[in-house]
Structures are given as C-alpha cells and as structure tokens.
PDB file of C-alpha atoms in Angstrom:
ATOM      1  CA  UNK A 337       0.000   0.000   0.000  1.00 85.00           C
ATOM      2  CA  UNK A 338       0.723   3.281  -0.620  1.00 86.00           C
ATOM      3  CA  UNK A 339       0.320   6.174   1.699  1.00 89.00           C
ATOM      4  CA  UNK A 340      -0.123   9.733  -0.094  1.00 89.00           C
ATOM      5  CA  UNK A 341      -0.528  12.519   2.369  1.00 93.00           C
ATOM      6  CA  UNK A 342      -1.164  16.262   1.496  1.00 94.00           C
ATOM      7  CA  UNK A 343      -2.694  14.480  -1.843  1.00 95.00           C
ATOM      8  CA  UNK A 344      -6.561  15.744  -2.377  1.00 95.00           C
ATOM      9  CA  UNK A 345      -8.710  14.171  -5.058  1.00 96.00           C
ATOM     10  CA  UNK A 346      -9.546  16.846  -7.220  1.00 95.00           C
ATOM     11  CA  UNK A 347     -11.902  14.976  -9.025  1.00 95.00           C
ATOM     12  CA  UNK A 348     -12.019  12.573 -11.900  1.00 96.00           C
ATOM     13  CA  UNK A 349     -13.488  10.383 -15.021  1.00 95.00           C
ATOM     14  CA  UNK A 350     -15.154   6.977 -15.207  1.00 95.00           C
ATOM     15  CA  UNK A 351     -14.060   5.491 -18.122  1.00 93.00           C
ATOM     16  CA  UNK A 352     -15.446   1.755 -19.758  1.00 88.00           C
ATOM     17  CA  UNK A 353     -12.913  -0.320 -17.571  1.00 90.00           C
ATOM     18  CA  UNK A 354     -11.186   2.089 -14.813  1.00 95.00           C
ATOM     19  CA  UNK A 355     -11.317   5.251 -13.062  1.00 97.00           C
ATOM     20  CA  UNK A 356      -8.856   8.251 -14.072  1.00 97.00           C
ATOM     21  CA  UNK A 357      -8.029   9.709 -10.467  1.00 97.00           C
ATOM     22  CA  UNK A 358      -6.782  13.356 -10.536  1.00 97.00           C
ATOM     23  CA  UNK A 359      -4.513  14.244  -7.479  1.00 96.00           C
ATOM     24  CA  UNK A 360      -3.767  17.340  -6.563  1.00 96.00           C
ATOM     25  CA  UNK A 361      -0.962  19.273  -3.646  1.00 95.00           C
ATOM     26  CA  UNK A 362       2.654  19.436  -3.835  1.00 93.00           C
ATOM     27  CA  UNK A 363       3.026  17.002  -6.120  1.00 92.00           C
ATOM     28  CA  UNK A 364      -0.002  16.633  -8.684  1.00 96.00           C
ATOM     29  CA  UNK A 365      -0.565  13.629 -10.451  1.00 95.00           C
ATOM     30  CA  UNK A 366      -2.773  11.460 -12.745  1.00 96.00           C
ATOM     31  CA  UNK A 367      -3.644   7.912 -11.363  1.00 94.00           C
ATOM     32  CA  UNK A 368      -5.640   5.353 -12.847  1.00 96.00           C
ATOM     33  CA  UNK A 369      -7.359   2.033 -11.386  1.00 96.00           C
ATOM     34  CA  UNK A 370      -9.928  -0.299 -11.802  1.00 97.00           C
ATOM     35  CA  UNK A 371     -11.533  -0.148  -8.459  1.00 97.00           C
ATOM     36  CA  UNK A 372     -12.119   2.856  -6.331  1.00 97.00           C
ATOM     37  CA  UNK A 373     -13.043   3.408  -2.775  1.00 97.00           C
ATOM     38  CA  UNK A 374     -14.491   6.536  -1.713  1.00 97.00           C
ATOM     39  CA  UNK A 375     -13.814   6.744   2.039  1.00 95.00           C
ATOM     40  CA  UNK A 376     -13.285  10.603   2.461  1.00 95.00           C
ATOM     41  CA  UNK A 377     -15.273  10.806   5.389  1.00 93.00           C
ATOM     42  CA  UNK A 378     -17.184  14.644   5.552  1.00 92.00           C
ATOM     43  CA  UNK A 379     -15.280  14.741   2.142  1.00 95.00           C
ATOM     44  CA  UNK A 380     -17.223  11.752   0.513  1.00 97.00           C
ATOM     45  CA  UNK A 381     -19.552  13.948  -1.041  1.00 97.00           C
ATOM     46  CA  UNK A 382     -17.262  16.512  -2.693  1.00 96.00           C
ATOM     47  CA  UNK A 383     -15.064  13.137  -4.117  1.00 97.00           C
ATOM     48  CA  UNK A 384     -18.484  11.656  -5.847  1.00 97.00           C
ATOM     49  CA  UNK A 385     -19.504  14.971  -7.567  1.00 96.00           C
ATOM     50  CA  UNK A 386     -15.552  15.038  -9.091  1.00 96.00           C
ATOM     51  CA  UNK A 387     -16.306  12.417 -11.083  1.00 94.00           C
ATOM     52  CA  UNK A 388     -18.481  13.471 -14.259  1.00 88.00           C
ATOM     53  CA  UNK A 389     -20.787  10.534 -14.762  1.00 85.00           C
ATOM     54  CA  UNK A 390     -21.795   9.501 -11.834  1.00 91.00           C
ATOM     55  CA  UNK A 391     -25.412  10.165 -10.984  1.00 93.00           C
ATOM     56  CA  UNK A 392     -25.965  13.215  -8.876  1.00 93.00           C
ATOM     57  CA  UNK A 393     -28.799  11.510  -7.698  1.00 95.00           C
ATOM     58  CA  UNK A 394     -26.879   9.050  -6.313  1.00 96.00           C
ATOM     59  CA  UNK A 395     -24.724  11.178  -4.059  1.00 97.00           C
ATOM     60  CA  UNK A 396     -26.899  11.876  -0.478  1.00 96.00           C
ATOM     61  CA  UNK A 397     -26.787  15.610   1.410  1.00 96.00           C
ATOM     62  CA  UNK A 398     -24.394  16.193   3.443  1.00 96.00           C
ATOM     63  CA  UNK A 399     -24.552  17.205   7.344  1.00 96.00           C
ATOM     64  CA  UNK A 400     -21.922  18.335   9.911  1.00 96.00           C
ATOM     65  CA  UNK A 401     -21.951  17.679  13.700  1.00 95.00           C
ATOM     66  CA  UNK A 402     -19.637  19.306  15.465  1.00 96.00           C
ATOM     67  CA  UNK A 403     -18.725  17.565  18.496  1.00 95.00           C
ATOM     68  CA  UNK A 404     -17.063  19.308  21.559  1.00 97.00           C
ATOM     69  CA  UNK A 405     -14.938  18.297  24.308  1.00 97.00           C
ATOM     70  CA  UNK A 406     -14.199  20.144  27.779  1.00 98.00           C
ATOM     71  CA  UNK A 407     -11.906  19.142  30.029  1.00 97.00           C
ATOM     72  CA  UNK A 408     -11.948  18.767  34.035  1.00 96.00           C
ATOM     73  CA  UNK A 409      -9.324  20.347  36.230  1.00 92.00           C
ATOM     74  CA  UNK A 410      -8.918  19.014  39.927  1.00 87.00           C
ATOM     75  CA  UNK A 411      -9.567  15.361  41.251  1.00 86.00           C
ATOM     76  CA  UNK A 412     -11.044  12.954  38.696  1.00 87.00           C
ATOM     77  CA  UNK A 413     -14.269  11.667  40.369  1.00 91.00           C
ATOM     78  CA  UNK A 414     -14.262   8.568  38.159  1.00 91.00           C
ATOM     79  CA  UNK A 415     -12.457   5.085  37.517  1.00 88.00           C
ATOM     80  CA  UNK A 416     -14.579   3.986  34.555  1.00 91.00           C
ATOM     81  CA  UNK A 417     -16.519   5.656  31.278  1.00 93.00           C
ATOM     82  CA  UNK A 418     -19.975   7.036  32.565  1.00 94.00           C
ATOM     83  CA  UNK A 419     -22.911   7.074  29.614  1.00 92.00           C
ATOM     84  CA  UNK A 420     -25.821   9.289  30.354  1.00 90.00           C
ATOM     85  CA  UNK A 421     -29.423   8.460  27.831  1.00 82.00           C
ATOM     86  CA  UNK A 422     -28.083   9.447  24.342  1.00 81.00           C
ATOM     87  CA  UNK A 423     -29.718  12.985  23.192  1.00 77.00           C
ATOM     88  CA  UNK A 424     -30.801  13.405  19.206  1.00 77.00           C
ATOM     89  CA  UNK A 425     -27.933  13.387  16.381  1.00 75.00           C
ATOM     90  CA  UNK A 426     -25.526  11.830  19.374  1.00 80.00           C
ATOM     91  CA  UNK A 427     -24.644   9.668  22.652  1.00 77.00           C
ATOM     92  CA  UNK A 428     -24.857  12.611  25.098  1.00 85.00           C
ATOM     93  CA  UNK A 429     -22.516  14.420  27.442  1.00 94.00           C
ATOM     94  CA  UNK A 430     -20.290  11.359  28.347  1.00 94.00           C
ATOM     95  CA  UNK A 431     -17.695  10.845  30.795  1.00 96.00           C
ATOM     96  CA  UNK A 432     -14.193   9.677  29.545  1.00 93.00           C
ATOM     97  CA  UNK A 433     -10.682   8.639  30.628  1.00 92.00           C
ATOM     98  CA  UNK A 434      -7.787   9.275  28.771  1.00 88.00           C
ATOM     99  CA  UNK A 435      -4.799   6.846  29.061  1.00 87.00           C
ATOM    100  CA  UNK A 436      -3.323   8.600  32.229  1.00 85.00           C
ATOM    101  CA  UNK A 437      -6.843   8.988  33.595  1.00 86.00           C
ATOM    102  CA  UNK A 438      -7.664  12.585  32.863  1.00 90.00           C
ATOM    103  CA  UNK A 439     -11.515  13.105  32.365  1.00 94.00           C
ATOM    104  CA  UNK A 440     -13.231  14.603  29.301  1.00 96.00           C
ATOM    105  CA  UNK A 441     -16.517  15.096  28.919  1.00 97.00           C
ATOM    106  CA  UNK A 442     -18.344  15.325  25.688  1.00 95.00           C
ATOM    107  CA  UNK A 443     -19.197  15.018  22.845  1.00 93.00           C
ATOM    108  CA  UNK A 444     -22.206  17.087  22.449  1.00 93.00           C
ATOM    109  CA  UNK A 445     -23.839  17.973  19.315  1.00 93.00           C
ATOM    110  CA  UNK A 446     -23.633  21.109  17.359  1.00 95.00           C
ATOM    111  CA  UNK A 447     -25.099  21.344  13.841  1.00 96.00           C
ATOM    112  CA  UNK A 448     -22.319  23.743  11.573  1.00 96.00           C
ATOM    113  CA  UNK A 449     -22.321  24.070   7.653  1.00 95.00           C
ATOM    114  CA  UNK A 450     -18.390  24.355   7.729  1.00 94.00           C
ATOM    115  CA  UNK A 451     -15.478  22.447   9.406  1.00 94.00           C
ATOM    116  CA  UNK A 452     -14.456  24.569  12.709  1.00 96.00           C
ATOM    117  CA  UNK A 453     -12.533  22.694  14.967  1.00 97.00           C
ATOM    118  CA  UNK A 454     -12.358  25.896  17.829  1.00 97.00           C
ATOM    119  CA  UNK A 455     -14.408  24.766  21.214  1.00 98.00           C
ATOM    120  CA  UNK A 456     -16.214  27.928  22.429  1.00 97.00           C
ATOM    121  CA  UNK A 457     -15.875  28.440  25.972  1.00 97.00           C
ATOM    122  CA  UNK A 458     -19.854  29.633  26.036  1.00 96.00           C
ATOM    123  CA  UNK A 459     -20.638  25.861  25.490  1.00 96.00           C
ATOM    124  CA  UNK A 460     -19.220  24.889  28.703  1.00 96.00           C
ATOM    125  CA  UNK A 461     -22.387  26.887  30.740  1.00 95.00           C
ATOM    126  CA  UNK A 462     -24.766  23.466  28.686  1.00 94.00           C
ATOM    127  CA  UNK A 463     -21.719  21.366  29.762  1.00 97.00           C
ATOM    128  CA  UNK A 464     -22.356  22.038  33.465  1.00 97.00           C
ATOM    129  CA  UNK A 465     -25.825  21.318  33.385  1.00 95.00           C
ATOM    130  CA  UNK A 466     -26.096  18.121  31.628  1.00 94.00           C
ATOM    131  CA  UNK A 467     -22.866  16.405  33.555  1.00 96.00           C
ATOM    132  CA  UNK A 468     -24.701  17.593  36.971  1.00 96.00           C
ATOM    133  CA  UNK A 469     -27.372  15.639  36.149  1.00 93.00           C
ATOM    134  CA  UNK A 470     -25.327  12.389  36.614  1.00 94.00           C
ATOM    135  CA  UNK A 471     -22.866  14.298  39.072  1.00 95.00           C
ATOM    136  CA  UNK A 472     -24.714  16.703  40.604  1.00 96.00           C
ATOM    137  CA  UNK A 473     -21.550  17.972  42.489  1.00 95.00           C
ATOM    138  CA  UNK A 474     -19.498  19.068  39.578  1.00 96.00           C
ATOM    139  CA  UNK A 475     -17.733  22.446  40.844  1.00 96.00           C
ATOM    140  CA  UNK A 476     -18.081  25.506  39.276  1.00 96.00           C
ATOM    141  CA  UNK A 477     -14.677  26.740  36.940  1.00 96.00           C
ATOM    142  CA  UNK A 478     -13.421  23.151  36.336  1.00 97.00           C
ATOM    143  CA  UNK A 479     -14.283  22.571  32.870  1.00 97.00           C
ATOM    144  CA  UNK A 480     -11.703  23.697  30.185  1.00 97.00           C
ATOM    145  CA  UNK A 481     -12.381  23.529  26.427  1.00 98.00           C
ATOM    146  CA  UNK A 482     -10.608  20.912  25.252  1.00 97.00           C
ATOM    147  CA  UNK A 483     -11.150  19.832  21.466  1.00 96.00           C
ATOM    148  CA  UNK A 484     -13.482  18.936  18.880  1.00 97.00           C
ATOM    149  CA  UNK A 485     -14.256  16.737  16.011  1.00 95.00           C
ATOM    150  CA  UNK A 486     -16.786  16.837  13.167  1.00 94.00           C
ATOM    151  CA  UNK A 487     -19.382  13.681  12.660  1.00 92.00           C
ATOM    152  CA  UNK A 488     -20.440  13.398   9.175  1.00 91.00           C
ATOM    153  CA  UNK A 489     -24.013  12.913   8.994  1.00 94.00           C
ATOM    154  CA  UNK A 490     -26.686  12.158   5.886  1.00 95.00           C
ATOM    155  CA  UNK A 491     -29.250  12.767   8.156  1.00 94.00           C
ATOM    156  CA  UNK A 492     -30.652  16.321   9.094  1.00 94.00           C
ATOM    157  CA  UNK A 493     -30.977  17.770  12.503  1.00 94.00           C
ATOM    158  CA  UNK A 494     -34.257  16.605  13.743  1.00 90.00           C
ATOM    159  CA  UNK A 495     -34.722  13.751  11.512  1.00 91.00           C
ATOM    160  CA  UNK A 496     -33.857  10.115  12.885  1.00 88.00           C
ATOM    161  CA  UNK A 497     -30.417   8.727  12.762  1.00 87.00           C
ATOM    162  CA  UNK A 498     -29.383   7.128   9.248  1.00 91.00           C
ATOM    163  CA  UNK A 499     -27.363   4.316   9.192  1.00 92.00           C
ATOM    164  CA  UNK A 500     -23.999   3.889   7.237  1.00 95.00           C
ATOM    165  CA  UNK A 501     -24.734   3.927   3.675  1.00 97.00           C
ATOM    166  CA  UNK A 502     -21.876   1.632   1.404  1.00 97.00           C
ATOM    167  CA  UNK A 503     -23.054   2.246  -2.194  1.00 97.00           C
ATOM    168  CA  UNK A 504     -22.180  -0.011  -5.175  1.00 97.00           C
ATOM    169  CA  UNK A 505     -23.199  -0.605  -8.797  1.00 96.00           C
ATOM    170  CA  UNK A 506     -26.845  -1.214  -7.561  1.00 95.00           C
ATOM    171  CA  UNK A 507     -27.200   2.520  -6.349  1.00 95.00           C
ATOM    172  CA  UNK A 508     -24.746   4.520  -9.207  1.00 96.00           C
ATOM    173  CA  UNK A 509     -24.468   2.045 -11.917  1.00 95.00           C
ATOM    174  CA  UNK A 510     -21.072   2.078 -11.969  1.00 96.00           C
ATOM    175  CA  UNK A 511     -19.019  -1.374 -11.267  1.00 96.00           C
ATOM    176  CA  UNK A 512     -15.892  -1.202  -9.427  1.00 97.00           C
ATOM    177  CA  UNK A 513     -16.897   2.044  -7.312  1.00 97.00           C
ATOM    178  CA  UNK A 514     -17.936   1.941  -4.036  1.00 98.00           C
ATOM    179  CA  UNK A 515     -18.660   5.340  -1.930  1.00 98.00           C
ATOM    180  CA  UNK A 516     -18.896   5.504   1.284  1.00 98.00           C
ATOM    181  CA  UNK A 517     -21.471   8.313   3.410  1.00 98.00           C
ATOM    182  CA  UNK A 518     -22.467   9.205   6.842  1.00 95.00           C
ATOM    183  CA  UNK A 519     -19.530   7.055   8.277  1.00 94.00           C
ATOM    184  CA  UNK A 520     -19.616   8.418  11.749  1.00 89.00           C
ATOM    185  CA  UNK A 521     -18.371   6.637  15.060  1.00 81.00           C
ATOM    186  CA  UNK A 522     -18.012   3.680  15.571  1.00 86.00           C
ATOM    187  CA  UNK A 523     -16.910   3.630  11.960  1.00 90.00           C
ATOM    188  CA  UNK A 524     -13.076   3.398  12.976  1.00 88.00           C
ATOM    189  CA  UNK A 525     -14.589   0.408  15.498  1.00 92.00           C
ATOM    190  CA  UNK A 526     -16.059  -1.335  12.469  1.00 94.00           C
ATOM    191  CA  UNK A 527     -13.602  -0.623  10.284  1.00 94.00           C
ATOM    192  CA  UNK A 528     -13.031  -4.031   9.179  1.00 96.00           C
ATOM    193  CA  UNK A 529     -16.556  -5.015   8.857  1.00 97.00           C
ATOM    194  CA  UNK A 530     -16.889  -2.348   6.182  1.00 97.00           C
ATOM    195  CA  UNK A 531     -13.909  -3.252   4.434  1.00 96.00           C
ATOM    196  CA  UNK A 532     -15.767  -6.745   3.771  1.00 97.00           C
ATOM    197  CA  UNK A 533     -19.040  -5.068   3.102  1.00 97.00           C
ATOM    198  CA  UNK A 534     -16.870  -2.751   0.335  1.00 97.00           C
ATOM    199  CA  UNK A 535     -15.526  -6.220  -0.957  1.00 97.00           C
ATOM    200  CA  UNK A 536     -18.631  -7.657  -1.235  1.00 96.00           C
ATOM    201  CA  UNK A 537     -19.869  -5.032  -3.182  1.00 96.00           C
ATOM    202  CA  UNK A 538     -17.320  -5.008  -5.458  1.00 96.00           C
ATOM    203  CA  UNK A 539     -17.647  -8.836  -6.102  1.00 94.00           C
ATOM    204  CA  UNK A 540     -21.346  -8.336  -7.061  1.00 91.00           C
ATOM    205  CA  UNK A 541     -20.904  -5.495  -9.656  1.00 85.00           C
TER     206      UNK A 541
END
C-alpha cells in the first residue's frame, strides 16, 4: 500500500474499464485504477460529484456535527466511562478517561455548515448542566475547552439517525466504485466489517 498525504482528489473520469483519479498538492498527479473506494469521510460527497458521470442523484446531502470536548481540572471523580441516555444526532454528554486517567466530557452535538474545529468556551455553561445531572456535584470553573471533532451525517438535525450507507453498482451504476457516506463513530470500530461489506460489493458489480 501506498500512503499519499497532502494528496486531495480533485476529481475525476469513469471510463469503460477504470477510473482516471486526478490528485492534486505538492506534487499533482494522474492515477488510474480499476476499483475505487471513496472513504473521504465529511469529504465523501465533494469526491463523488468530481467524477463526471456519476449520478448526482446518487450522491446523499451532506450534514456536519460538530462535536465538543471540555476538560476537568482538579480530582477525577471517576475510575470507569460514565454514559448518560443518548440525546438526538448523538450519545450525550459522556464521561471519559484518557490513558493517564484525565476526564473529558463530551461530545455534544452542534449542527455547523463548515469544518471549525475551535471549542467555544460559552458551550461549557450546557456542559455544566447536563454532567450535573449524573454528578450533581461538579464544581463551578473546572471545565476547560478541550477539542473537537466533526461527525459526518446524511441525516438532518431533527430527523432520525441514518445508518452507514456503502453504495455499489446497484445505487450509481457504476461497477468497481464503491462510496462511502455518513460514516460516523463507531466507523473506525467497524472498520473491518466495512472493508468486507466494500468487498462484497465489489464482487457483485
């Protein structure tokens, strides 16, 4: 395998028996194979709609949820991960441990139309109240932002969950080509489960 960072897709062609890959960064190039994985994550979208021929139809909407962290200063009240009742587009204000046992709490959800990984220190005040309602005696000033990462969703706020959507042949019409959407946690968990459902996909076109 080869690894290619700083190396965006800047789109591409479907030709009769392989895909024309066009590569852009320090060091642009033209690559060409005969099956393609789209696994860009919050990117997936913007790799499909590169390619002329593929169906726009095909290619869902695309949704960010921003997901912020805060961390807690002072003694760490717990030993083990603490869930609370998931809230809508996420699992809720969760306890975690870090290798060395530091506590983070989060994520929560916050719907944004661009990637922004800055934590705003005005979140913390819905921080306070939701981890006081499993530890009601959270002091006031411990929470520090911490850090943030972006869930991408094909589902709209409001709307129920969707699940991971692995496209092949049957949804574009295009063997060989498999796009990934909405792979949000655990996708990194079931990482290898995908890479067989990709296969399988790929065997059937």
């Amino acid at each position: 395998a080869t690894l290619a960072l700083r190396a965006p897709v800047e789109g591409g062609e479907i030709e009769e028996d392989r895909f024309i890959v066009h590569v852009g960064g320090e060091a642009p190039m033209t690559l060409s194979c005969k099956i393609l994985i789209n696994a860009a994550g919050f990117n997936a979208q913007f790799v499909a709609k590169g390619f002329s021929g593929l169906p726009e139809t095909s290619i869902p909407p695309r949704h960010l949820a921003k997901g912020n962290y805060f961390s807690l200063s002072g003694p760490q009240p717990f030993k083990s991960l603490v869930y609370p009742v998931p809230e809508p587009g996420g699992l809720g204000v969760h306890a975690t441990l870090d290798l060395g046992g530091q506590v983070r709490f989060g994520p929560d959800v916050e719907w944004v139309e661009n990637v922004d990984y800055a934590v705003d220190p005005e979140r913390g005040k819905r921080f306070y109240e939701a981890i006081r309602r499993y530890w009601p005696g959270l002091p006031d000033d411990s929470l520090r932002p911490d850090f943030s990462g972006i869930r991408s969703k094909i589902s709209p706020p409001g709307a129920d969950a969707a699940d991971f959507v692995v496209q092949g042949k049957d949804a574009h019409g295009t063997p060989n080509l498999v796009n990934l959407y909405g792979i949000e946690s655990p996708g990194l968990t079931s990482s290898l489960a995908l890479g067989n459902a990709c296969l399988e996909k790929v065997i059937s076109s």
